[in-house]
Tab-separated table of N, CA and C and ligand atoms in Angstrom:
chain	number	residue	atom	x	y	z
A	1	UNK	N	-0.095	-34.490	-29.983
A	1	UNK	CA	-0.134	-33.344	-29.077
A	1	UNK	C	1.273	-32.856	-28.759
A	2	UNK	N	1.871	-33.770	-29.241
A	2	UNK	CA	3.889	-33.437	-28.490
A	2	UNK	C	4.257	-32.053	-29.232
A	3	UNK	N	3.582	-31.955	-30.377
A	3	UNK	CA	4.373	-30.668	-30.921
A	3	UNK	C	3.391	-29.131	-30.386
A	4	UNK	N	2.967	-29.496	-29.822
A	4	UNK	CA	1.628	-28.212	-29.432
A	4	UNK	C	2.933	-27.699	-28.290
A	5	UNK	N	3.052	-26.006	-28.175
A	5	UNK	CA	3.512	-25.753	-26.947
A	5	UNK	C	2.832	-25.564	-26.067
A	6	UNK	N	3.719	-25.211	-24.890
A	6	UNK	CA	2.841	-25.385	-23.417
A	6	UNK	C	1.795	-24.731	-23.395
A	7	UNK	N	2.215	-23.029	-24.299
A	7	UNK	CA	1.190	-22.021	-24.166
A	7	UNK	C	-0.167	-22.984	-24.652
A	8	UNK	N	-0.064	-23.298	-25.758
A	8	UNK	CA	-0.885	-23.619	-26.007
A	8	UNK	C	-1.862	-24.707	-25.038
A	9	UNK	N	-0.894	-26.301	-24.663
A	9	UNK	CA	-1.168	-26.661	-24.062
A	9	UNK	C	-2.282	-26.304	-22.316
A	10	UNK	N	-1.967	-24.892	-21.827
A	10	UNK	CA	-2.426	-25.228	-20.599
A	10	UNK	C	-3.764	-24.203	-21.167
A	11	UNK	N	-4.218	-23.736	-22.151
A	11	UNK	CA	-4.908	-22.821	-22.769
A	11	UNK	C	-4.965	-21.666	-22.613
A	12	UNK	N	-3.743	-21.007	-23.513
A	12	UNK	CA	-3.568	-20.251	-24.349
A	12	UNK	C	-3.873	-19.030	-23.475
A	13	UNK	N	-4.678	-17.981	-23.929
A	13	UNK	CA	-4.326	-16.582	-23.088
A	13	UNK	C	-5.548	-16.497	-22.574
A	14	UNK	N	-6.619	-17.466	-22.822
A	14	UNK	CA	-7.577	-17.403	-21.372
A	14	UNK	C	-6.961	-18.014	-20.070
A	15	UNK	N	-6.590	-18.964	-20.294
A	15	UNK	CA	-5.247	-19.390	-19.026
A	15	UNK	C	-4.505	-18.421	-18.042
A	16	UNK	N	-3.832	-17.653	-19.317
A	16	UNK	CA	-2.774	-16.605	-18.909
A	16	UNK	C	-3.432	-16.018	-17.991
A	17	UNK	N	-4.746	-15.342	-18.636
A	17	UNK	CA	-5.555	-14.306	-17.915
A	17	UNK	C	-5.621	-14.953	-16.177
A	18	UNK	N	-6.350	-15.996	-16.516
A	18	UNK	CA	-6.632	-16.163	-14.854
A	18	UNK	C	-5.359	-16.622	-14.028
A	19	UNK	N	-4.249	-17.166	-14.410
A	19	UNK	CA	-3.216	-17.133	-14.078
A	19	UNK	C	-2.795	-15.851	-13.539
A	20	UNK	N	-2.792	-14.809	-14.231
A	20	UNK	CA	-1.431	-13.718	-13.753
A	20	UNK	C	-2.978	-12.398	-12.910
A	21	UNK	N	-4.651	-12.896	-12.936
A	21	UNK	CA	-4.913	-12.445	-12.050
A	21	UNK	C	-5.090	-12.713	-10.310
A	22	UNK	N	-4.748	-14.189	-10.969
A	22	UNK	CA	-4.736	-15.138	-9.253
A	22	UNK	C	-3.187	-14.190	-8.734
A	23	UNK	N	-2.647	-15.064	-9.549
A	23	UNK	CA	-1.055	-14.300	-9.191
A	23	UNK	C	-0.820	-12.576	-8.680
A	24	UNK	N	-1.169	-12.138	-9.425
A	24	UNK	CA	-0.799	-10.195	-8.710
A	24	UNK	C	-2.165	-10.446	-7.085
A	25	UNK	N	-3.125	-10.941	-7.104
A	25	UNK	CA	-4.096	-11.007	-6.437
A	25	UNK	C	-2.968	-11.228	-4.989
A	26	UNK	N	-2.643	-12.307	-5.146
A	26	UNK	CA	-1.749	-12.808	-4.390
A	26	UNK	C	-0.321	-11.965	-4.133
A	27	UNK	N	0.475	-11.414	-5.056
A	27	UNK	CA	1.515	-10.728	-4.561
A	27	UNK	C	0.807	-9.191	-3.906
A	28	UNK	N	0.117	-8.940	-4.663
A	28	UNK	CA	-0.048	-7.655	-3.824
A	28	UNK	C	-0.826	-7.456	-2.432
A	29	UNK	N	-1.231	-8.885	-1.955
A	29	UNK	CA	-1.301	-8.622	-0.372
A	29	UNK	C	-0.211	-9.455	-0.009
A	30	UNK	N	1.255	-9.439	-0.437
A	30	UNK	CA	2.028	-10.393	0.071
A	30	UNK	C	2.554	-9.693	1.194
A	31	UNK	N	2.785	-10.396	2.460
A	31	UNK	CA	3.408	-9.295	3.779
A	31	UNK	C	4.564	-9.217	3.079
A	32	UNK	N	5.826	-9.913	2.654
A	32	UNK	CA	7.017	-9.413	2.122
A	32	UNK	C	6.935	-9.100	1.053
A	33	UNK	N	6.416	-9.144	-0.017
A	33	UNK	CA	6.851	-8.333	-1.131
A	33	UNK	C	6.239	-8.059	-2.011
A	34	UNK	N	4.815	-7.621	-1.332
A	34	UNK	CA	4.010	-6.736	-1.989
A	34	UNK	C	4.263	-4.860	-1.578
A	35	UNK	N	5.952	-5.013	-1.082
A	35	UNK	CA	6.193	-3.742	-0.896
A	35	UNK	C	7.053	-3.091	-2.358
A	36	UNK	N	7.113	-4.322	-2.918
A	36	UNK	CA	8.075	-4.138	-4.169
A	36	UNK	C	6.950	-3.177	-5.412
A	37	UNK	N	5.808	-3.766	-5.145
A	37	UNK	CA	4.630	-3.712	-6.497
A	37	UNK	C	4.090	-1.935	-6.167
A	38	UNK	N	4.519	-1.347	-6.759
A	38	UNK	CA	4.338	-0.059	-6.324
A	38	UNK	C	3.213	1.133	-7.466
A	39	UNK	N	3.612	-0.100	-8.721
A	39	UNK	CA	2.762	0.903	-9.741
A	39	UNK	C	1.250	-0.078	-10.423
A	40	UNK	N	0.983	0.272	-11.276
A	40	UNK	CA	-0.654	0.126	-11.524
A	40	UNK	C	-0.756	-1.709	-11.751
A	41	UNK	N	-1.705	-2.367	-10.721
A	41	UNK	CA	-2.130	-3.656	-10.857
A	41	UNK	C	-2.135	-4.353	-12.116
A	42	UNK	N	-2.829	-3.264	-12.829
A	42	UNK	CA	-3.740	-4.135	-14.077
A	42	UNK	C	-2.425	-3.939	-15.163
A	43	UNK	N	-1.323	-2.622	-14.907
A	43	UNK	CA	-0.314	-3.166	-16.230
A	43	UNK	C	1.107	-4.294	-15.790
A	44	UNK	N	0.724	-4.519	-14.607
A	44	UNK	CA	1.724	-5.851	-14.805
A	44	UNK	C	1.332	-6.778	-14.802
A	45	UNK	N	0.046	-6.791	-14.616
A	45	UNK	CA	-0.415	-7.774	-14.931
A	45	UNK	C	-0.557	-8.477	-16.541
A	46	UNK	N	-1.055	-7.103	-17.599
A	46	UNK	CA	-0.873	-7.226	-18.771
A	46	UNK	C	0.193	-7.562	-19.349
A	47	UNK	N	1.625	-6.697	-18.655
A	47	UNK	CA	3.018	-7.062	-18.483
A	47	UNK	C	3.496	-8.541	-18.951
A	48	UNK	N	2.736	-9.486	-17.837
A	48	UNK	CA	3.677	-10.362	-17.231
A	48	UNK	C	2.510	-11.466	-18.236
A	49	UNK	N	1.342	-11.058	-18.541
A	49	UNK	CA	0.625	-11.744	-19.466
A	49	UNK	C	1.247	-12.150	-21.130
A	50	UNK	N	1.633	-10.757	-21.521
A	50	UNK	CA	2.339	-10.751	-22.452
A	50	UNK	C	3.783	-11.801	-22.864
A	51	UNK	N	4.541	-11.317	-21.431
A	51	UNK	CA	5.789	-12.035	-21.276
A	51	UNK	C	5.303	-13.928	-21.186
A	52	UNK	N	4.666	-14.082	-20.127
A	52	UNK	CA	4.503	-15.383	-20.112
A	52	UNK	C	3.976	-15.883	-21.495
A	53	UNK	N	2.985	-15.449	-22.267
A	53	UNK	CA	2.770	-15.989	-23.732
A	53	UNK	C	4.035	-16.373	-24.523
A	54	UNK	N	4.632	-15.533	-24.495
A	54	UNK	CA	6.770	-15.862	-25.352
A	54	UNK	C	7.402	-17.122	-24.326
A	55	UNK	N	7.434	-16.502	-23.096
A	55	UNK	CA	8.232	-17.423	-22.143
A	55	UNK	C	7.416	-18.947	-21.998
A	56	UNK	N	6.654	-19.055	-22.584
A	56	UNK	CA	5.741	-20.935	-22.627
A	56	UNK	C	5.183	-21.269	-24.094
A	57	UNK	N	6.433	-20.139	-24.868
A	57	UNK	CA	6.475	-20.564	-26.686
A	57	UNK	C	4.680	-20.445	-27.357
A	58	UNK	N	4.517	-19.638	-27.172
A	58	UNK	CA	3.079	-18.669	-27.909
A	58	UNK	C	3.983	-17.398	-28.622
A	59	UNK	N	3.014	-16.759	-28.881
A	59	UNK	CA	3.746	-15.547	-30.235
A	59	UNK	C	4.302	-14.635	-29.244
A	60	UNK	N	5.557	-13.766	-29.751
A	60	UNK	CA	6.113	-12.748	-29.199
A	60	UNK	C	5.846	-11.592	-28.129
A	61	UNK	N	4.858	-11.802	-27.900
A	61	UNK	CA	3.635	-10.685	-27.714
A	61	UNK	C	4.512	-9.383	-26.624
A	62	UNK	N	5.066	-10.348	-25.975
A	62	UNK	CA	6.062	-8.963	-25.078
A	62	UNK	C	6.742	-8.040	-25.866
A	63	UNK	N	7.745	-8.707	-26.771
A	63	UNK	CA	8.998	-8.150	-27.532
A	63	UNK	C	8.573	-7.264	-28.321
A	64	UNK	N	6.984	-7.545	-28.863
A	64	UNK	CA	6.378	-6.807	-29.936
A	64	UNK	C	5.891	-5.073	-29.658
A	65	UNK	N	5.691	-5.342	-27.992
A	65	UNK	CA	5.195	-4.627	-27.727
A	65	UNK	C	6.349	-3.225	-26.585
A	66	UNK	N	7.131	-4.191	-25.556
A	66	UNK	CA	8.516	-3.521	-24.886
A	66	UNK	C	9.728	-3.942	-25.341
A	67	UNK	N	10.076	-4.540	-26.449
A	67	UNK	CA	11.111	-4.901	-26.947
A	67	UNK	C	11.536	-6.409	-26.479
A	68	UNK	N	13.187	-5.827	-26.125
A	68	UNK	CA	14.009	-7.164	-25.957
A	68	UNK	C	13.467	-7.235	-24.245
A	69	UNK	N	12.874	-9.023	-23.850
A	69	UNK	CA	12.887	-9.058	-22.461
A	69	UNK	C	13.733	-8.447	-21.360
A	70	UNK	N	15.160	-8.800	-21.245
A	70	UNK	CA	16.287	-8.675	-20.702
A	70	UNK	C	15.549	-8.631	-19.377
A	71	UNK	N	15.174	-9.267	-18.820
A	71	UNK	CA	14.266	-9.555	-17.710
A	71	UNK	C	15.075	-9.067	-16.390
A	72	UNK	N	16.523	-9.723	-16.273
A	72	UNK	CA	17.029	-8.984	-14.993
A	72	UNK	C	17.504	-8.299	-14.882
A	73	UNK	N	17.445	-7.157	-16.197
A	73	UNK	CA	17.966	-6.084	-15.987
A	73	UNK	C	16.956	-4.916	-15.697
A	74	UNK	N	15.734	-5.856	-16.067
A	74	UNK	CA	14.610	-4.699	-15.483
A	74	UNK	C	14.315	-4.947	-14.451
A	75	UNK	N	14.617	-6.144	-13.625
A	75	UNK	CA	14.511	-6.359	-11.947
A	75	UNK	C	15.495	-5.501	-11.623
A	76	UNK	N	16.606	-5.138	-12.015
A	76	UNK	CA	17.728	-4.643	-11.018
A	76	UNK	C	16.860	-3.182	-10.081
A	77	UNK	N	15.962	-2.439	-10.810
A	77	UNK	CA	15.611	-0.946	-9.501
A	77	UNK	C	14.893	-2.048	-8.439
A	78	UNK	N	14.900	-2.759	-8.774
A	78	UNK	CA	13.857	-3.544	-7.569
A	78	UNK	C	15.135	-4.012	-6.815
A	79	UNK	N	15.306	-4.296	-5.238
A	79	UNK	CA	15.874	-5.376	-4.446
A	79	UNK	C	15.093	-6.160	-4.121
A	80	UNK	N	15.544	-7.408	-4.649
A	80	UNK	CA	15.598	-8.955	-4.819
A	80	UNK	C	15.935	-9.518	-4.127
A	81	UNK	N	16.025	-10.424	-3.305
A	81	UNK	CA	16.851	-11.230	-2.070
A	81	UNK	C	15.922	-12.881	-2.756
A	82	UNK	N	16.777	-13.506	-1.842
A	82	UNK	CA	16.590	-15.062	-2.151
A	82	UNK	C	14.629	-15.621	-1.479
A	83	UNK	N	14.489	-14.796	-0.318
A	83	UNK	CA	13.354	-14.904	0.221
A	83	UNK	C	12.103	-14.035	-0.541
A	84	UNK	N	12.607	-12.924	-1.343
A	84	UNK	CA	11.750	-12.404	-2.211
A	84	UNK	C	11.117	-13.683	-3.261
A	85	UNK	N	12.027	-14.522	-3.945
A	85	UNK	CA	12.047	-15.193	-4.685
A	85	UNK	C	11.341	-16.348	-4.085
A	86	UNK	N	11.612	-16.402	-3.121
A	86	UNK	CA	10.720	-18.091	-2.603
A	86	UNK	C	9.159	-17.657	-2.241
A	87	UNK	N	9.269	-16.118	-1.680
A	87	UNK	CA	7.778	-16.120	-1.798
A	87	UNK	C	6.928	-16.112	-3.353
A	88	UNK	N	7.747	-14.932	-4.555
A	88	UNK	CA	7.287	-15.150	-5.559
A	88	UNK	C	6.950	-16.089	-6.090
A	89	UNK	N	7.926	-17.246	-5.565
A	89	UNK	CA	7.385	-18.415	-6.197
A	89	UNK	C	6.008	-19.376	-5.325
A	90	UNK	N	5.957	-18.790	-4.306
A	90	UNK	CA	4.673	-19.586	-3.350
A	90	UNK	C	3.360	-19.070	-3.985
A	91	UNK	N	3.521	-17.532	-4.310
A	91	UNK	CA	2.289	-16.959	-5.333
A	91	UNK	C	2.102	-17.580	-6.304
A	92	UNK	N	3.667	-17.847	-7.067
A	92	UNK	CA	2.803	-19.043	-8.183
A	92	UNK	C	2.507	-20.046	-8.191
A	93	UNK	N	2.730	-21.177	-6.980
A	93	UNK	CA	2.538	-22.436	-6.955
A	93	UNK	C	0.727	-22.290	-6.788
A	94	UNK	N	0.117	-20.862	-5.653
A	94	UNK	CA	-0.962	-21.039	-5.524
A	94	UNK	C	-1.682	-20.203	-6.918
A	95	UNK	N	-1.161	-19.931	-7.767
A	95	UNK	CA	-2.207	-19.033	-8.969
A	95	UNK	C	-1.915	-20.319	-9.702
A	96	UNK	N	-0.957	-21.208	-10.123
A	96	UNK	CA	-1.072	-22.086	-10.842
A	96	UNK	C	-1.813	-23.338	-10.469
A	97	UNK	N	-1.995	-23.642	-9.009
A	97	UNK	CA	-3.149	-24.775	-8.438
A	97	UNK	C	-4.515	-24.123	-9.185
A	98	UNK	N	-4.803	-23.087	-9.055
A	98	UNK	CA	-6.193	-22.418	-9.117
A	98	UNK	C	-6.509	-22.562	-10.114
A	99	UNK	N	-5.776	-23.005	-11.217
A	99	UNK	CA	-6.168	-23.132	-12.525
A	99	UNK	C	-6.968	-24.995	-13.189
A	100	UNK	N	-7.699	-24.832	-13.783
A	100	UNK	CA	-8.559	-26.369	-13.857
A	100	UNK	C	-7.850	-27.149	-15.008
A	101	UNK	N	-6.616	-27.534	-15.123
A	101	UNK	CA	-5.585	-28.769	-15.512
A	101	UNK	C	-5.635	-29.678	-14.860
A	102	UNK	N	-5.022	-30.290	-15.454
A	102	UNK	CA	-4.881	-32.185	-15.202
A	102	UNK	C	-3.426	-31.886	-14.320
A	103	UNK	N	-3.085	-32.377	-13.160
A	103	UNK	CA	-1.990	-32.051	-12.126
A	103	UNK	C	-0.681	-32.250	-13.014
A	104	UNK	N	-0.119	-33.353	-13.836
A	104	UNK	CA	1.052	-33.144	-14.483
A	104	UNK	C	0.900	-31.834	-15.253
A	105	UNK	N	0.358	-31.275	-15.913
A	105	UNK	CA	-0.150	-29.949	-16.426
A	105	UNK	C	0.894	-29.470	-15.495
A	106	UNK	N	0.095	-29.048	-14.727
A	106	UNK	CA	0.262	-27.743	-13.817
A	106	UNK	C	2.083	-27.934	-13.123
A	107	UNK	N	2.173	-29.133	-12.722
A	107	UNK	CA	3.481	-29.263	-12.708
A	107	UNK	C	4.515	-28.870	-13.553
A	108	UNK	N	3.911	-28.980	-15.027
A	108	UNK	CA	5.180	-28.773	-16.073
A	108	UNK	C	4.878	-27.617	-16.094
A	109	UNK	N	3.888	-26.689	-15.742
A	109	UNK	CA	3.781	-25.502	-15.894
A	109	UNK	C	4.737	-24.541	-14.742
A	110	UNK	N	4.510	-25.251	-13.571
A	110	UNK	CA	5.265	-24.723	-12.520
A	110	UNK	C	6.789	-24.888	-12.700
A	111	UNK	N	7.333	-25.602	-12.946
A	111	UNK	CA	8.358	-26.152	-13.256
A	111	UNK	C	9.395	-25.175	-13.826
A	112	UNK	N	8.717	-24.266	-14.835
A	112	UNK	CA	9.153	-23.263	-15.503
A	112	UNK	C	9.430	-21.967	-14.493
A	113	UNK	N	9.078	-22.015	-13.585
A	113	UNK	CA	9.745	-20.840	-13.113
A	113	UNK	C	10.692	-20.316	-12.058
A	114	UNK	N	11.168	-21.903	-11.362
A	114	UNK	CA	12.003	-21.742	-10.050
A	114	UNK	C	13.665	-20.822	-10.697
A	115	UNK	N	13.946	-21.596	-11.690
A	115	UNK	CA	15.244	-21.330	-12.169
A	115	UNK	C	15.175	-19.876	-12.687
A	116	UNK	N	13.934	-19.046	-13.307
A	116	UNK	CA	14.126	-17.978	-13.613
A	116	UNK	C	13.614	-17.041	-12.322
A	117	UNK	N	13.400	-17.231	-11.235
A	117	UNK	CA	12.793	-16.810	-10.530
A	117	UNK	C	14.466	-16.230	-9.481
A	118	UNK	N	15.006	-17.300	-9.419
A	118	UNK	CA	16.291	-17.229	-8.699
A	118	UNK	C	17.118	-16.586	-9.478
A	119	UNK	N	17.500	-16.297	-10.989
A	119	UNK	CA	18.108	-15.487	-11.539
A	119	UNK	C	17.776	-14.055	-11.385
A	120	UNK	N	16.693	-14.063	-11.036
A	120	UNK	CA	16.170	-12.576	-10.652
A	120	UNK	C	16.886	-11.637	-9.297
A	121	UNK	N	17.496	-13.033	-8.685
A	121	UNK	CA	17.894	-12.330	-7.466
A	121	UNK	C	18.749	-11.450	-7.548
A	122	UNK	N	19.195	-10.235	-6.723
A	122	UNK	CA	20.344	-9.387	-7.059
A	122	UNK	C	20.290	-8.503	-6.074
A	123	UNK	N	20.279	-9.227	-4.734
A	123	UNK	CA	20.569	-8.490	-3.249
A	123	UNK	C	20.710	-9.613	-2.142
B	1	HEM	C1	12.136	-13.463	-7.963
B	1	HEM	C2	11.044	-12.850	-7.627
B	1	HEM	C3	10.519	-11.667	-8.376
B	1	HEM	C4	10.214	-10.459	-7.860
B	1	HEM	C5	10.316	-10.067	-6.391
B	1	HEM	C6	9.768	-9.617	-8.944
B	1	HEM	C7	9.398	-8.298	-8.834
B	1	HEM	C8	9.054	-7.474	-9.861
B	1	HEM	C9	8.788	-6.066	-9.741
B	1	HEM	C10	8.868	-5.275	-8.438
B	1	HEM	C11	8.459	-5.599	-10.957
B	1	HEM	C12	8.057	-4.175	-11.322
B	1	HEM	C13	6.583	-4.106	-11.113
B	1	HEM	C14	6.045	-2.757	-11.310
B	1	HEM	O1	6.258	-2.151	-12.373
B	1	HEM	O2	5.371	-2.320	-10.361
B	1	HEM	C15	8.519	-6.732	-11.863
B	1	HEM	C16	8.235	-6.655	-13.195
B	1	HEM	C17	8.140	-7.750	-14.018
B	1	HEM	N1	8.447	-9.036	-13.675
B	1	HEM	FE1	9.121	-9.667	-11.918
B	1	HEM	N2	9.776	-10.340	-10.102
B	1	HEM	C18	10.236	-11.593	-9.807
B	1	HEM	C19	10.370	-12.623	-10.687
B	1	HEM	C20	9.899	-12.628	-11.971
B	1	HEM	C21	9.882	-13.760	-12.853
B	1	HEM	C22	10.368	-15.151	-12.456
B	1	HEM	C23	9.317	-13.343	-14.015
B	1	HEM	C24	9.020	-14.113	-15.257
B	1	HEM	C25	8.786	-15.407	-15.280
B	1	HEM	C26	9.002	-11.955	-13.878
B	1	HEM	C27	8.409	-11.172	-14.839
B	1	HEM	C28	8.201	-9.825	-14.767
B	1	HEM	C29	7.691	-9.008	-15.843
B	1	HEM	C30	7.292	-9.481	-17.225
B	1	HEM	C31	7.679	-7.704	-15.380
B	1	HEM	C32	7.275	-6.464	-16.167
B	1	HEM	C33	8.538	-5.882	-16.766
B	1	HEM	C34	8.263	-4.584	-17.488
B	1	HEM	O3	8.303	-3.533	-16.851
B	1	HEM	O4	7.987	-4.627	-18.691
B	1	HEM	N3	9.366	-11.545	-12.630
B	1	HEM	N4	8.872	-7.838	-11.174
């Protein structure tokens, strides 16, 4: 199983799916920073579906489709602060519980996003 990636591991893009709908579910009634999410639910969600498939080593599917990630340079119209980021990341600790893995799972899954989450910052 060691050579399987994560994508694969936590299953693949039915995963994703309920992942990044728990997740927007959750940011967009966030009191702080569901003031950020301003345009259509369902394409960042597809968005961030796409991206996470590349970003947990599954096929390209973002790049194929919006090019090169360059991820914080497409955060920059957004302001970012450090508390933006700790809530983003409380949305994912609870869209990634919601998912039916074995708890180290979900840990290595979570794991993946504090460090890119804080690079995002840029206010
Ligand atoms: C630090 C906290 C973060 C905040 C507050 C934030 C906020 C945002 C906002 C406001 C957008 C634009 C949404 C829209 O079009 O309405 C966005 C887009 C996006 N974010 Fe984040 N984000 C954060 C962290 C992350 C992280 C850690 C990732 C990846 C692991 C990520 C992945 C994406 C993707 C894939 C998009 C879509 C980009 C595109 O337009 O193609 N974000 N984010």
């Amino acid at each position: 199983m060691e050579h399987q990636t994560l994508y694969e591991r936590i299953g693949g893009d039915a995963a994703l799916r309920q992942l990044t709908d728990k997740f927007y579910d959750l940011v967009f009634e966030h009191e702080l920073i569901s003031r950020l999410f301003k345009s259509d639910k369902d394409l960042i969600k597809e968005k961030q579906r796409l991206f996470l498939t590349q970003f947990l080593g599954g096929p390209q599917a973002y790049s194929d489709v919006y090019g090169h990630p360059m991820m914080r340079a497409r955060h920059m119209p957004h302001t970012i602060t450090e508390e933006d980021a700790v809530a983003w990341l409380q949305c994912m600790a609870s869209a990634v519980e919601s998912l039916s893995l074995p708890e180290d799972l979900k840990n290595e899954l979570f794991d993946r996003f504090p460090r890119t989450a804080f690079f995002m910052v840029n206010s």
